[in-house]
Structures are given as C-alpha cells and as structure tokens.
Amino acid sequence: MKTSPVAILTPQSSPLWDLEEYKNPPRIIDGTNPYMDAGRMGYMVEMHGLFLALQHSAIPVRFVDEQKLTESDFQSTKVLYVTAPDLPAEAAEGVLQWVQKGGTLVMAAGTAGFDRYHQPLQTLEQAAGVRPAAPIRMPAFQYADAKVTGQLTSTTALPVFGEREKLELLPRGANQARLALRFTDGTPALTETKVGKGRILRFACYPGLSYRHSATENTNGLPSGFSEGWRQLIVQPVRDAGAELPVHVSKPLVEAPALYSSTGVAVTLLNWRGTAQEVRVTVAADRPVRRVQSAERGPLRFQQSGNKVTVDLPLGDVDVLQVYY
C-alpha cells in the first residue's frame, strides 16, 4: 500500500475534556460504539463525515496521531484535515511549520482552540487570520441531534447541519484571510489564508457532518442522496494541492483503495451508489502492464500511457481490478 498524501488527524487530547461542563454528563461512547454518527462528540462525527466524502471520491486517506505531526515523515503529506478542539502546542507548531513549507490544512468549526491542557491556544487561529466569537464543541448524542442551522452559498445553497461558529476576520497583516464562501445570512462560512508556501482553510461549520446528513434517502440498503456540493467542497483542497492519487474513477460514489506489490496492483471497487454504473478507472502503475482483469468480468481491454493504465467496465456492488506487470 502506498502512503496516501491525504491525512485526517485522530483526536487524542480532546476526549479528555468532553462534556466537562455537565454535572451529570450524558453517555458518550467511542471505543465500543458501532454507530459513527451518534453517541459521540460532533468533532468525531465530523471526522467520519470527511472520511466518507473522500472515500466517495476515490481519495485514499491515512489517519495520523498528534505525535506524527511533529515527525519528519509527515512532511510528505499534502493535505491534512483536523477537527479536534484540543491539540498539543507542539503539534500545532508542527502543523504550522508544515503549512509554511507548502501543506494544505483544512479545519472545521471549533478546531484547535485549546491545547492538551484545555487552555486557550491561538497558534492555528492566528495563522488562519480568524477569531471565533466563542468555542464550538457540539455533542451528537443521537443522529437527529444535528439540525439544519442555515445554508451555505456555493454553486447552490447547501443546507448546514449542526452548530456554526461566528468567525471574525483579523485585521490585515501577514496572514490575511480571504472570505471564500458565506452563509446565506452573510456571515463567513469558509476562509482561505496563504501561509508561507501553503494555505489554511477554515470552515465555520461541520462540512463532513453536513455531507453525511445530506443522505436522506436509501437505495438498495445504502444511504443515498449525498450532496455533490458538499462533497466537492470537502475534496477540492486535495485537487488544488495537486496530490498524486493512485486511482482515478470517472464517477463519484466509488471507493477505490489500491494495494501494490511487485507483481501488480489490486484495486477494490466499492459502489456506494446502490445501482450499477459504467465507470472508467485509471490506475497509476510502476512499470509496463501485461494484462488487466476484473474479478467479476474476467480479462479487460486496457490502454497504458506512461504510468497510467485506463479501463472501462460496468460496476455493480463490488469488483476487484487486477493489474498485472
């Protein structure tokens, strides 16, 4: 498996401070909870929603811990998504240095406002050129707890689920935030800030949670109706960063993890649409390819141009594309 250039931070410090304002806190279950969207805090649900949108776009993701953010091998990462409200000061400094060297940081509402001791931390907020009016730390005890709280104006109006934060853009300085998108009430929804050779994107909402809740239908047992608008907003930083991905699929809602070996590549195609669709799959190959076959369809015709191999095939629920060197 090749290391993905896209990463999501797994919160470690944050769970220590969840629901501390409750005298008798409701039950939050993370380790043994089979439901990704309930019985958790909003920043954990957000992490899952971001991962889902990236899956649906055939973008492989690796999960990193807070220690990894200060290590040298993290530098190969192109895009990092962070949802955690608490982050060690040295991890925040590591992320900032990585951004300055060319990384793209994507932050959701309430991200990185506190250090590991739950004391105010302004490192990434100041770098992003924004100041939240108040910290956001939404619990998600039940799936239905995430209500529509407004709309975001993109190419279309996108319903926003869950809490929103009020962002103030800091006065003009070295890190001047650009207002990229607004909510329909005119307040900032997404800011973009150039920092050194990289940039920071700050959502004033939970885009991943909103993407998950946009699926209000069910097709053959799978959630369906996912918002294309939210999916594009979530994955666009990866496109803009020019991250080299092992697989490209012509249609959305297809997950395509690739496993590399000395003899070839195996690509698992998982169709989230719930109905069959014709897809074109392009796979990055390390060397000349002798043959390509499908676990469902057998041998396939293919074209190779440089290190890219392209095939067309009808995709049902699942298939395995086998590329042989």
PDB file of N, CA, C and O in Angstrom, residues 12 50 53 73 86 148-149 152 156 172 219 251:
ATOM      1  N   GLN A  12      -6.681  12.913  20.101  1.00  0.00           N
ATOM      2  CA  GLN A  12      -6.234  12.194  21.295  1.00  0.00           C
ATOM      3  C   GLN A  12      -6.434  13.020  22.566  1.00  0.00           C
ATOM      4  O   GLN A  12      -6.907  12.504  23.573  1.00  0.00           O
ATOM      5  N   LEU A  50     -15.946  13.543   6.907  1.00  0.00           N
ATOM      6  CA  LEU A  50     -14.880  13.921   5.972  1.00  0.00           C
ATOM      7  C   LEU A  50     -14.310  12.680   5.291  1.00  0.00           C
ATOM      8  O   LEU A  50     -14.090  12.662   4.074  1.00  0.00           O
ATOM      9  N   ALA A  53     -16.714  11.405   2.583  1.00  0.00           N
ATOM     10  CA  ALA A  53     -16.687  12.194   1.348  1.00  0.00           C
ATOM     11  C   ALA A  53     -15.440  11.891   0.529  1.00  0.00           C
ATOM     12  O   ALA A  53     -15.491  11.819  -0.709  1.00  0.00           O
ATOM     13  N   ASP A  73       8.639  12.304   8.738  1.00  0.00           N
ATOM     14  CA  ASP A  73       7.966  11.599   7.642  1.00  0.00           C
ATOM     15  C   ASP A  73       6.557  12.121   7.382  1.00  0.00           C
ATOM     16  O   ASP A  73       5.918  11.728   6.420  1.00  0.00           O
ATOM     17  N   ASP A  86      -8.927  20.254  20.864  1.00  0.00           N
ATOM     18  CA  ASP A  86      -7.748  20.352  21.716  1.00  0.00           C
ATOM     19  C   ASP A  86      -6.561  19.714  20.996  1.00  0.00           C
ATOM     20  O   ASP A  86      -6.659  18.591  20.501  1.00  0.00           O
ATOM     21  N   VAL A 148     -30.716  21.364  10.900  1.00  0.00           N
ATOM     22  CA  VAL A 148     -30.340  22.368   9.906  1.00  0.00           C
ATOM     23  C   VAL A 148     -30.280  23.726  10.590  1.00  0.00           C
ATOM     24  O   VAL A 148     -31.238  24.151  11.236  1.00  0.00           O
ATOM     25  N   THR A 149     -29.132  24.398  10.462  1.00  0.00           N
ATOM     26  CA  THR A 149     -28.941  25.687  11.127  1.00  0.00           C
ATOM     27  C   THR A 149     -28.723  26.824  10.138  1.00  0.00           C
ATOM     28  O   THR A 149     -28.341  27.929  10.536  1.00  0.00           O
ATOM     29  N   LEU A 152     -25.268  27.346   3.265  1.00  0.00           N
ATOM     30  CA  LEU A 152     -24.020  27.886   2.750  1.00  0.00           C
ATOM     31  C   LEU A 152     -24.194  28.154   1.273  1.00  0.00           C
ATOM     32  O   LEU A 152     -24.741  27.328   0.542  1.00  0.00           O
ATOM     33  N   THR A 156     -24.636  26.150  -5.382  1.00  0.00           N
ATOM     34  CA  THR A 156     -26.037  26.077  -4.963  1.00  0.00           C
ATOM     35  C   THR A 156     -26.076  26.343  -3.462  1.00  0.00           C
ATOM     36  O   THR A 156     -25.043  26.400  -2.800  1.00  0.00           O
ATOM     37  N   ARG A 172      -5.901  43.301   8.678  1.00  0.00           N
ATOM     38  CA  ARG A 172      -4.900  42.992   7.654  1.00  0.00           C
ATOM     39  C   ARG A 172      -3.509  42.890   8.280  1.00  0.00           C
ATOM     40  O   ARG A 172      -3.089  43.706   9.067  1.00  0.00           O
ATOM     41  N   THR A 219     -31.014   3.546  -1.037  1.00  0.00           N
ATOM     42  CA  THR A 219     -31.099   2.808  -2.286  1.00  0.00           C
ATOM     43  C   THR A 219     -30.482   1.430  -2.102  1.00  0.00           C
ATOM     44  O   THR A 219     -29.276   1.307  -1.850  1.00  0.00           O
ATOM     45  N   LYS A 251     -16.632   8.373 -12.146  1.00  0.00           N
ATOM     46  CA  LYS A 251     -17.909   8.656 -11.486  1.00  0.00           C
ATOM     47  C   LYS A 251     -17.693   8.780  -9.978  1.00  0.00           C
ATOM     48  O   LYS A 251     -16.836   8.098  -9.412  1.00  0.00           O
TER      49      LYS A 251
END
